[in-house]
Tab-separated table of C-alpha atoms and ligand atoms in Angstrom:
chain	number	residue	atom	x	y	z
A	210	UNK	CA	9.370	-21.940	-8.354
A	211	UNK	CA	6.085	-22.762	-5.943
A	212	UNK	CA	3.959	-19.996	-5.432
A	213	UNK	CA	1.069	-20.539	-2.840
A	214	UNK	CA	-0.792	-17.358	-2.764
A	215	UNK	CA	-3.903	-16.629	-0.599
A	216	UNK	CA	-6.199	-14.422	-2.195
A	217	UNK	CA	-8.563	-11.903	-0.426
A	218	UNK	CA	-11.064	-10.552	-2.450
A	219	UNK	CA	-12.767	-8.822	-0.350
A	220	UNK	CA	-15.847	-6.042	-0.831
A	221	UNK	CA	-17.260	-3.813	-3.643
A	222	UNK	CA	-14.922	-3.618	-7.008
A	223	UNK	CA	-12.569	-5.453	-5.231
A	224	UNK	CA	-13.012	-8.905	-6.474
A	225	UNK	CA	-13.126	-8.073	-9.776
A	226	UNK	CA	-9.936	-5.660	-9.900
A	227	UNK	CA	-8.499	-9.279	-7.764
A	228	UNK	CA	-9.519	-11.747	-10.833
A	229	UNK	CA	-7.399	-9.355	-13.179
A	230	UNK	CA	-4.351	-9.477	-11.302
A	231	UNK	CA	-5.034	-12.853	-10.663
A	232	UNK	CA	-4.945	-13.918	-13.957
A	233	UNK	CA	-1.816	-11.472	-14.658
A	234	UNK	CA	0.039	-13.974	-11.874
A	235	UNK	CA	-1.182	-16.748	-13.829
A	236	UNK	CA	0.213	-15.430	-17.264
A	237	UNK	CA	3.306	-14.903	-15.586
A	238	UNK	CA	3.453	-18.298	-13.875
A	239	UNK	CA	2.748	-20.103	-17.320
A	240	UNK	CA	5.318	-18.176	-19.089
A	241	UNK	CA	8.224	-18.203	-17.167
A	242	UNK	CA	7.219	-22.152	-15.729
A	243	UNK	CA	6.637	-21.175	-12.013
A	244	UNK	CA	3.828	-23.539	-10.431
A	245	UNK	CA	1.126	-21.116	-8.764
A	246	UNK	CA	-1.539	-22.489	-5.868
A	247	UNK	CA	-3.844	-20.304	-4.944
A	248	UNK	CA	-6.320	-20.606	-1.811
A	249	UNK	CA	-9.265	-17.893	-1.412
A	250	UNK	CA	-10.312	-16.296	1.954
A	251	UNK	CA	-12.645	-14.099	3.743
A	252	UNK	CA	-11.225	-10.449	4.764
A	253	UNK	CA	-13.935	-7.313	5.415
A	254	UNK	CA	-17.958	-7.072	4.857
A	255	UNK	CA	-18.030	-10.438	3.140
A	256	UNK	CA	-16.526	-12.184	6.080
A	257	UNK	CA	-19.011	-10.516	8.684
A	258	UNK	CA	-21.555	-11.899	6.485
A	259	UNK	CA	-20.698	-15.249	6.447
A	260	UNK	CA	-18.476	-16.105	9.535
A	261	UNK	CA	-20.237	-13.085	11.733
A	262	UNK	CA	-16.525	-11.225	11.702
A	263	UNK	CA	-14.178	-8.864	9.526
A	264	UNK	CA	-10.767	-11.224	10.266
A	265	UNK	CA	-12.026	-15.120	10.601
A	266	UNK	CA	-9.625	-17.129	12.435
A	267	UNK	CA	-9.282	-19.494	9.215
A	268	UNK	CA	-8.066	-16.409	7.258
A	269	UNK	CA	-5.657	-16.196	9.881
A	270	UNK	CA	-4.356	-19.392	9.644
A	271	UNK	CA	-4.393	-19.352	5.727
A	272	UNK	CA	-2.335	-16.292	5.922
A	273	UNK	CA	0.447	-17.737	7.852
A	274	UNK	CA	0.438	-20.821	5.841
A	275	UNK	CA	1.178	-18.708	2.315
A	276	UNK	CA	4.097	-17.499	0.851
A	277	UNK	CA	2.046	-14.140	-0.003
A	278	UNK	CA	-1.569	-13.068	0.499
A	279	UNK	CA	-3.064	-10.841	-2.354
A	280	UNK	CA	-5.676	-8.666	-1.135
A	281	UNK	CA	-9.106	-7.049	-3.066
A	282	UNK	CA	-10.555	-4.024	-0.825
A	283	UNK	CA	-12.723	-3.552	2.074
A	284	UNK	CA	-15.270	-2.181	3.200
A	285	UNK	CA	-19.603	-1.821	2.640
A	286	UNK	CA	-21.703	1.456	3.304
A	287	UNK	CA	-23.955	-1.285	5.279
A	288	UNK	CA	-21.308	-1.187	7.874
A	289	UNK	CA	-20.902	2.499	8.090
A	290	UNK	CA	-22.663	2.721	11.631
A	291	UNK	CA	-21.439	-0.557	12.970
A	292	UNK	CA	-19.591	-1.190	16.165
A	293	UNK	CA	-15.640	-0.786	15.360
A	294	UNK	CA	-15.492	-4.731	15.945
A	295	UNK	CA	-17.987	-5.202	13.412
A	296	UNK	CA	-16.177	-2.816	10.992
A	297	UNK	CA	-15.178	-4.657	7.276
A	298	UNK	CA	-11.798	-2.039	7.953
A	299	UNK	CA	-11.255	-4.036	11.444
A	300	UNK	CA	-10.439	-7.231	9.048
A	301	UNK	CA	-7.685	-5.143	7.115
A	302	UNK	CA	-5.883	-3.942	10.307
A	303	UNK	CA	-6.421	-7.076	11.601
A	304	UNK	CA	-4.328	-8.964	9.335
A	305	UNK	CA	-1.925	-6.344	8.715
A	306	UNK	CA	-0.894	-6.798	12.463
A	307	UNK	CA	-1.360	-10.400	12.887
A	308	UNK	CA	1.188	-10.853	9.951
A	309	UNK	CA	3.479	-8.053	11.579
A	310	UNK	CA	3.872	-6.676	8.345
A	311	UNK	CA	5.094	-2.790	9.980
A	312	UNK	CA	6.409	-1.497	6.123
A	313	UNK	CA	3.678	-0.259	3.389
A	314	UNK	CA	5.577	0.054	0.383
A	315	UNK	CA	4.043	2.912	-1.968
A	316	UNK	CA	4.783	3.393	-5.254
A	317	UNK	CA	3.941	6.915	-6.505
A	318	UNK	CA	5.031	7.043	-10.387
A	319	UNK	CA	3.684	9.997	-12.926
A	320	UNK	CA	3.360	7.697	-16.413
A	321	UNK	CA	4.325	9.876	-19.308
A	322	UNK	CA	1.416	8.896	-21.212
A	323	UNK	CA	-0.824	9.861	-18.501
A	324	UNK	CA	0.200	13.322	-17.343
A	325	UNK	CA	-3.277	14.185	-18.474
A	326	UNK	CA	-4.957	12.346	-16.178
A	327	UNK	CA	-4.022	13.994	-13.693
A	328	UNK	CA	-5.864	17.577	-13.081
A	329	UNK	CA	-2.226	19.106	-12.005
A	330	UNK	CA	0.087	20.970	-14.662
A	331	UNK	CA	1.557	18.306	-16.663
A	332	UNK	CA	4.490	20.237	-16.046
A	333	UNK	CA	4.450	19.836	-12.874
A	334	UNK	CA	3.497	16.015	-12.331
A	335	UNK	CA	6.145	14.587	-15.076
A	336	UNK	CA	8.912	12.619	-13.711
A	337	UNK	CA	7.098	12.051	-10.377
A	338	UNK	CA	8.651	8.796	-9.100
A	339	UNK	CA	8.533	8.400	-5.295
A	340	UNK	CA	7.996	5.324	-2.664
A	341	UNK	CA	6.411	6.435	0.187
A	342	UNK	CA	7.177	4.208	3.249
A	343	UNK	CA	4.308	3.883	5.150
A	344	UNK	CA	4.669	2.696	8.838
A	345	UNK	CA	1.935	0.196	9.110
A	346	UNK	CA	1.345	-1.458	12.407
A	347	UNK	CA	1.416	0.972	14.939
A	348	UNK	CA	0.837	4.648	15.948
A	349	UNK	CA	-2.820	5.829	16.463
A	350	UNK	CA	-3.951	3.322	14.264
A	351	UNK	CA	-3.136	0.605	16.810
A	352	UNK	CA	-2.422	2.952	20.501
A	353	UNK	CA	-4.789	2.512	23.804
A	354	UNK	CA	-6.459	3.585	25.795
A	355	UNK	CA	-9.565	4.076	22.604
A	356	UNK	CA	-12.614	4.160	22.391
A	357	UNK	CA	-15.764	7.022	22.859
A	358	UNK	CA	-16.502	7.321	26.716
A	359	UNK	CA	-19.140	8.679	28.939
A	360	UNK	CA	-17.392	11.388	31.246
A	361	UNK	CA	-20.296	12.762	33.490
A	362	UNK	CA	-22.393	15.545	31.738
A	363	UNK	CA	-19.507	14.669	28.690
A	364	UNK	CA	-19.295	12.207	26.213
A	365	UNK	CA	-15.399	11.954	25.556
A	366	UNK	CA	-13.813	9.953	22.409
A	367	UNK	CA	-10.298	9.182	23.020
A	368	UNK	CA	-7.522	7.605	20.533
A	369	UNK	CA	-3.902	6.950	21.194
A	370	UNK	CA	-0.749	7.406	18.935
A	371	UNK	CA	2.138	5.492	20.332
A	372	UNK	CA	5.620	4.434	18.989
A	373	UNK	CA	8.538	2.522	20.275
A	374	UNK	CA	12.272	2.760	19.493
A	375	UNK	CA	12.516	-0.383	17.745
A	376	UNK	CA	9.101	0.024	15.823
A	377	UNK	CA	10.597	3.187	14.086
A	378	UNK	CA	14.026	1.439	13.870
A	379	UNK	CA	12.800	-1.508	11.469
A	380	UNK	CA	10.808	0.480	9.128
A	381	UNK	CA	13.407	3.492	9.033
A	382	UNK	CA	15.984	0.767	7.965
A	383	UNK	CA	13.884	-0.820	5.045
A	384	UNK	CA	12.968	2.933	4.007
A	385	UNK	CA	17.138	3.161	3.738
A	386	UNK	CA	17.653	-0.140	1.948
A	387	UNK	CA	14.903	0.440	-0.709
A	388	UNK	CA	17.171	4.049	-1.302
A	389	UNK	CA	19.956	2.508	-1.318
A	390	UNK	CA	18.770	0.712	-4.986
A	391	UNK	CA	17.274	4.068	-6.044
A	392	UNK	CA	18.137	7.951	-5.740
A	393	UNK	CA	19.235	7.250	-2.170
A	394	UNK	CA	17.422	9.603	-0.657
A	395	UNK	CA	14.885	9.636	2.709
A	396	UNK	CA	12.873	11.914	3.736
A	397	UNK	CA	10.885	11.533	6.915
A	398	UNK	CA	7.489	12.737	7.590
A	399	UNK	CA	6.784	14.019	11.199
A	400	UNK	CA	5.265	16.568	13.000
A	401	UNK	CA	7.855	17.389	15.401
A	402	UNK	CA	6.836	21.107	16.149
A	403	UNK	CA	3.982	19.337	18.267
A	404	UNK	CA	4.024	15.979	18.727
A	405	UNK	CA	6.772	14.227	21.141
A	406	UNK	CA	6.107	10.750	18.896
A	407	UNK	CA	7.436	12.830	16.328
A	408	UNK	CA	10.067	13.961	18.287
A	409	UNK	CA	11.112	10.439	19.065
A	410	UNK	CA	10.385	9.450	15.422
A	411	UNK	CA	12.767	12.161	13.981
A	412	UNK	CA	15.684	11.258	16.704
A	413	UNK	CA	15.535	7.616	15.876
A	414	UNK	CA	15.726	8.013	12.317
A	415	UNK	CA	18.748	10.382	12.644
A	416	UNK	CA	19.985	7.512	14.493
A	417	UNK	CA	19.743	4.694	12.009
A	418	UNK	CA	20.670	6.959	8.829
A	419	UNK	CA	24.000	6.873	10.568
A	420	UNK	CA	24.591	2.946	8.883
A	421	UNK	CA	23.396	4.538	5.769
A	422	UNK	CA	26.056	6.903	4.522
A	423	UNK	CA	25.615	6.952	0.939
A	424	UNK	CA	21.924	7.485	1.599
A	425	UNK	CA	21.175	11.373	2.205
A	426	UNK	CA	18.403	12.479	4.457
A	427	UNK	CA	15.824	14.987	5.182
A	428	UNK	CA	13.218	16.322	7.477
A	429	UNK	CA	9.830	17.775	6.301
A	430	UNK	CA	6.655	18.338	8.600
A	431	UNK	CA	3.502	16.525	7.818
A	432	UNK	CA	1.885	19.921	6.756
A	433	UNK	CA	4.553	21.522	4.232
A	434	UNK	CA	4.689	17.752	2.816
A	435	UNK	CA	0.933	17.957	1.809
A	436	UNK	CA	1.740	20.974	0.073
A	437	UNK	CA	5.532	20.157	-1.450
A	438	UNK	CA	3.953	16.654	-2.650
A	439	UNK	CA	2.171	19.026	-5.078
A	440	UNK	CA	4.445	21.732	-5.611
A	441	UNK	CA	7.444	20.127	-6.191
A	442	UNK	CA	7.121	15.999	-6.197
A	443	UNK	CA	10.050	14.976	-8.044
A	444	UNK	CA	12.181	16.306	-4.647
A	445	UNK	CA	10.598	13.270	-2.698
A	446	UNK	CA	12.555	9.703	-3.952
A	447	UNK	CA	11.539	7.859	-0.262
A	448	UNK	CA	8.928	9.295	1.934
A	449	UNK	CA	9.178	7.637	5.633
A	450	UNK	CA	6.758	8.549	7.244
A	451	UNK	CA	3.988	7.002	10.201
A	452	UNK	CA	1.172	5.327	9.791
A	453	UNK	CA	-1.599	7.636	9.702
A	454	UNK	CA	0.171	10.405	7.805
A	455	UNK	CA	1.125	8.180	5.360
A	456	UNK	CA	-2.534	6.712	4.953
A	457	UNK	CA	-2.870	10.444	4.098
A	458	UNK	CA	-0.228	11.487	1.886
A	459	UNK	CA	-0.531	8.230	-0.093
A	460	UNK	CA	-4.086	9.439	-0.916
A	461	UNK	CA	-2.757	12.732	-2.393
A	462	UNK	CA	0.236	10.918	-4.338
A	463	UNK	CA	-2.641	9.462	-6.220
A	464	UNK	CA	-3.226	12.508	-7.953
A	465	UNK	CA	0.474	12.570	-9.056
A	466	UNK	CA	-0.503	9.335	-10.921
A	467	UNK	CA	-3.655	10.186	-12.087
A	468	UNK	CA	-5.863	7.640	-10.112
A	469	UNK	CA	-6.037	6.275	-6.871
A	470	UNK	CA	-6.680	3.188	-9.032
A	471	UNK	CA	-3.077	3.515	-10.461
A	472	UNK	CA	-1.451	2.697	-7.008
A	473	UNK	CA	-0.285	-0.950	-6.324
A	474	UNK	CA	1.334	-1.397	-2.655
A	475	UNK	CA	2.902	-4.289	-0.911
A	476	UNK	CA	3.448	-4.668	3.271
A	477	UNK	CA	6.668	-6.066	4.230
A	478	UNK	CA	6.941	-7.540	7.467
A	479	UNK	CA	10.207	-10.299	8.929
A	480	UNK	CA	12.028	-12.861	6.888
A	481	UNK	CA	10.421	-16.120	7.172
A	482	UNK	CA	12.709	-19.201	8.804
A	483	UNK	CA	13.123	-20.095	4.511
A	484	UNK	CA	14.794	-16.523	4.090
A	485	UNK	CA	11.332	-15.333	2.159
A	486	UNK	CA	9.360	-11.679	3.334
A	487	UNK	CA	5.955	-11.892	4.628
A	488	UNK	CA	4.077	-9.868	2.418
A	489	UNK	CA	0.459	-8.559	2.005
A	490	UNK	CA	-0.450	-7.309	-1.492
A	491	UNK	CA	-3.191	-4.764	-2.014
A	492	UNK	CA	-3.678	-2.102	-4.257
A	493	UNK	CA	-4.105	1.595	-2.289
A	494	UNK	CA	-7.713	2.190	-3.600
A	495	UNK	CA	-10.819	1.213	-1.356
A	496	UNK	CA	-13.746	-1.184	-2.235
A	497	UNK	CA	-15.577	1.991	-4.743
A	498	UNK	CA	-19.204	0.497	-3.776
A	499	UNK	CA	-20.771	2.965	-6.210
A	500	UNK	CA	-18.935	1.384	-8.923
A	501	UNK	CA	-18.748	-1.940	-7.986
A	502	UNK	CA	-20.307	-5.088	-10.049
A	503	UNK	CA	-19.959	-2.780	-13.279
A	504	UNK	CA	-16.302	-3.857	-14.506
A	505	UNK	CA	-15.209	-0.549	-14.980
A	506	UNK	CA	-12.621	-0.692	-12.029
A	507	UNK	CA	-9.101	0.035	-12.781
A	508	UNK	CA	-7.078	-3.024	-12.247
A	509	UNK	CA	-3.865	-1.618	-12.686
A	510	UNK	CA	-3.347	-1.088	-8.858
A	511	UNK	CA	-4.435	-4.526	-7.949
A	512	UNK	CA	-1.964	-5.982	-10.830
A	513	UNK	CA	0.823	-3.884	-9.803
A	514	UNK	CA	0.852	-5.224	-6.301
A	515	UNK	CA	1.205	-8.994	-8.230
A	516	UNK	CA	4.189	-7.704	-9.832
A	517	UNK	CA	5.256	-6.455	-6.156
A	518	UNK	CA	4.407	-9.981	-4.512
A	519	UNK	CA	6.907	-11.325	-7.047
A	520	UNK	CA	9.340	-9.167	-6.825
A	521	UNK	CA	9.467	-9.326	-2.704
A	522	UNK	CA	8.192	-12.355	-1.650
A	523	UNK	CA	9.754	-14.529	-4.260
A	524	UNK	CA	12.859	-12.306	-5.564
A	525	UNK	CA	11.221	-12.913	-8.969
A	526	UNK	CA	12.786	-9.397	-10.573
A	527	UNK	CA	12.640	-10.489	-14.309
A	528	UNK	CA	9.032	-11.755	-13.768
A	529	UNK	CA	8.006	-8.065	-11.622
A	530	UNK	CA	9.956	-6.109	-14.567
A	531	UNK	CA	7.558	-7.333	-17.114
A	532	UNK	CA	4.634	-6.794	-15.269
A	533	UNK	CA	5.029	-3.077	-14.834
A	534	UNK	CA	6.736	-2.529	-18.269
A	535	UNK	CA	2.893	-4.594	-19.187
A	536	UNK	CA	1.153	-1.759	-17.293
A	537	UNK	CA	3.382	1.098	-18.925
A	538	UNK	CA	2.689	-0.717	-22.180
A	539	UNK	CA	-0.982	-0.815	-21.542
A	540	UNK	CA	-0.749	2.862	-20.639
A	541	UNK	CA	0.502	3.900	-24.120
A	542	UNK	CA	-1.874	2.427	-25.785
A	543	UNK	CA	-4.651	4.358	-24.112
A	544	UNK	CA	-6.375	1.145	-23.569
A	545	UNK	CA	-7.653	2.401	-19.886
A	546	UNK	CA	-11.060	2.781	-17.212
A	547	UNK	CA	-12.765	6.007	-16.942
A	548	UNK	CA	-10.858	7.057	-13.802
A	549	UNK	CA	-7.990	7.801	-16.079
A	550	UNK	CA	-10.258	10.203	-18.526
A	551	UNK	CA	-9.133	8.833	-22.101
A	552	UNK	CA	-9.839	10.453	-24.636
A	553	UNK	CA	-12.260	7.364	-26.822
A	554	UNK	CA	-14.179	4.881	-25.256
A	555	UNK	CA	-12.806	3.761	-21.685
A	556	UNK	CA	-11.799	0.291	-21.594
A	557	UNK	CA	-13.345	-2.392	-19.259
A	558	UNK	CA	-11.472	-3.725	-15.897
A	559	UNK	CA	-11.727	-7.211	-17.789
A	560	UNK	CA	-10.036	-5.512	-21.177
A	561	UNK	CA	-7.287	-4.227	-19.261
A	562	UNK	CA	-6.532	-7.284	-17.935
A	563	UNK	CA	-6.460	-9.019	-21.527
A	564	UNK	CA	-4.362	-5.953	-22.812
A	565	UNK	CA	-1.835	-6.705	-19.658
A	566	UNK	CA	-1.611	-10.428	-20.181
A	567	UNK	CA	-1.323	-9.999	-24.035
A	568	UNK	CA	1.906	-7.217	-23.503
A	569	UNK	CA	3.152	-9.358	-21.184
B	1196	LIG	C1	-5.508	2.306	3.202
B	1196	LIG	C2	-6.926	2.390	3.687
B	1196	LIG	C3	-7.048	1.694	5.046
B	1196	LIG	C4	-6.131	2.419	6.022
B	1196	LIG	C5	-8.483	1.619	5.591
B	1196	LIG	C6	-9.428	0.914	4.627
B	1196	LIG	C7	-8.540	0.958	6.947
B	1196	LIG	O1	-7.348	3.715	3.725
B	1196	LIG	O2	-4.968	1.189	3.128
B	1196	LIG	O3	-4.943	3.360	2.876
B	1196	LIG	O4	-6.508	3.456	6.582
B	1196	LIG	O5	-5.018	1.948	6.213
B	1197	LIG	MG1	-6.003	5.093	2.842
């Protein structure tokens, strides 16, 4: 198979987390004869420095042209009091929406071998293994009227959340399909004690678990969630939920696995005319500035996301299988970064690479 990947690098450690699961694609491509091309781009701080903005219209076009864009993180203190059109975040949303990709595919899995890492009760993390579905292009991440007004003697900030029928539709159906291969169960995320998008949220996905059948579903409030995520995770198979509580409850998962820098996602948007997903690969972590430049990122986020690209965007199962049995290897071994507290010498971001493409 041709694979013609765009990479996004991006800010802080996220370049070099990138070059590890870049060269995990590469192993993969060599051994199992698939012909990668791979075209870099600017996303975030390091395309404000050089084009003047976060999304440059030649990313654009680069991402439309490939099969699957791989993406670093974003994002520079420098930036931290910039306008919001200036913002290295701005390039992330940016492309999210300009390659409609509305489903943010979560992984949250509890490795055996690193229950430790995680400062919850082994006992209570072990056998964690959850997606959470992540609405990504709308809600208050996307609504207007925004922006931070002057209201007479007031100053007055102002964001929107906003959902349509069919925006909750599409996502609540690939939230169904993805249970359909797994525990087959939903359960959706909403606050519907307050919040009439909620209210519309939960009503439409009553609505479309109607074609699902087989697939069993529940309702939880954003709140109890936060707290049941911790107290009891291995309820939770799919989590559908919208886009800002799921930026949220993603973030907590990631003490489930032990890292933030354990989480790999991939957004899902249409089929392409050739049948293929449009998919943007990035792992959940942000750009770690304070860290950055020192390879002692984990990569195992960023190279889990390669073994998502090939799994959605090119139905490549075998290919995904080995790269997250790799990671599980790698896990046993104890061969891992600081974030996951082992108990010798940590490994490097560059080491866990080598120990990934070497299991693989
Ligand atoms: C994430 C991040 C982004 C988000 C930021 C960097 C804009 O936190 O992907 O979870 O909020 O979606
Ligand atoms: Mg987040």
């Amino acid at each position: 198979m041709h694979l013609n990947v765009l990479v996004l690098p991006g800010d802080g450690i996220g370049p070099e987390v990138t070059r590890e699961a870049v060269r995990v694609l590469q192993h993969v491509a060599q051994k199992w004869r698939h012909q990668v091309t791979l075209t870099e781009g600017l996303l975030g701080g390091i395309a404000i420095h050089q084009t003047g903005t976060p999304f440059p219209e030649e990313t654009a076009r680069l991402a439309s042209k490939a099969d699957a864009t791989l993406m670093g993180a974003v994002g520079l203190p420098e930036f931290d009091n910039a306008p919001p059109e200036k913002r290295p975040e701005k390039g992330l949303l940016g492309i999210r929406k300009a390659l409609g990709v509305y489903a943010n595919l979560r992984p949250v899995r509890a490795y055996a071998s690193q229950l430790d890492s995680s400062p919850l009760k082994n006992h209570l993390v072990e056998g964690t293994d959850m997606i959470i579905v992540r609405e990504l292009t709308g809600g208050i991440y996307y609504g207007t009227p925004r922006g931070i007004f002057e209201d007479g003697a007031e100053t007055r900030a102002v964001n929107t959340m906003t959902y349509t029928r069919s925006e909750i539709e599409r996502v609540s159906r690939m939230a169904f399909h993805l249970a359909r291969a797994r525990r087959k169960k939903v359960t959706s995320v909403d606050k519907s004690n307050v919040l009439e998008n909620s209210q519309l949220w939960r009503r439409v996905v009553i609505e479309v678990a109607r074609e699902f059948p087989d697939v069993a579903l529940d309702h939880i409030l954003v709140d109890n969630c936060a707290m049941q995520l911790i107290l009891n995770p291995r309820r939770f198979d799919i989590v559908l939920t919208e886009n800002m509580f799921g930026d949220i409850l993603s973030d907590e998962g990631a003490v489930l696995a032990g890292s933030i820098g354990m989480l790999p996602s991939a957004s899902i948007g249409d089929r392409r005319p050739s049948g293929a997903w449009v998919g943007l690969y990035e792992p959940v972590h942000g750009s770690a500035p304070d860290i950055a430049g020192q390879n002692k990122a984990n990569p195992l986020g960023a190279i889990g996301s390669v073994g998502a690209l090939l799994e959605y965007s090119f139905g490549l199962k075998e290919e995904a299988a080995a790269v997250d049995a790799a990671i599980e290897a790698v896990l046993r071994s104890g061969k891992v970064t600081a974030d996951l507290r082992p108990s010798g010498v940590p490994a490097t971001t560059g080491q866990v690479g080598d120990a990934v493409c070497a299991a693989i």
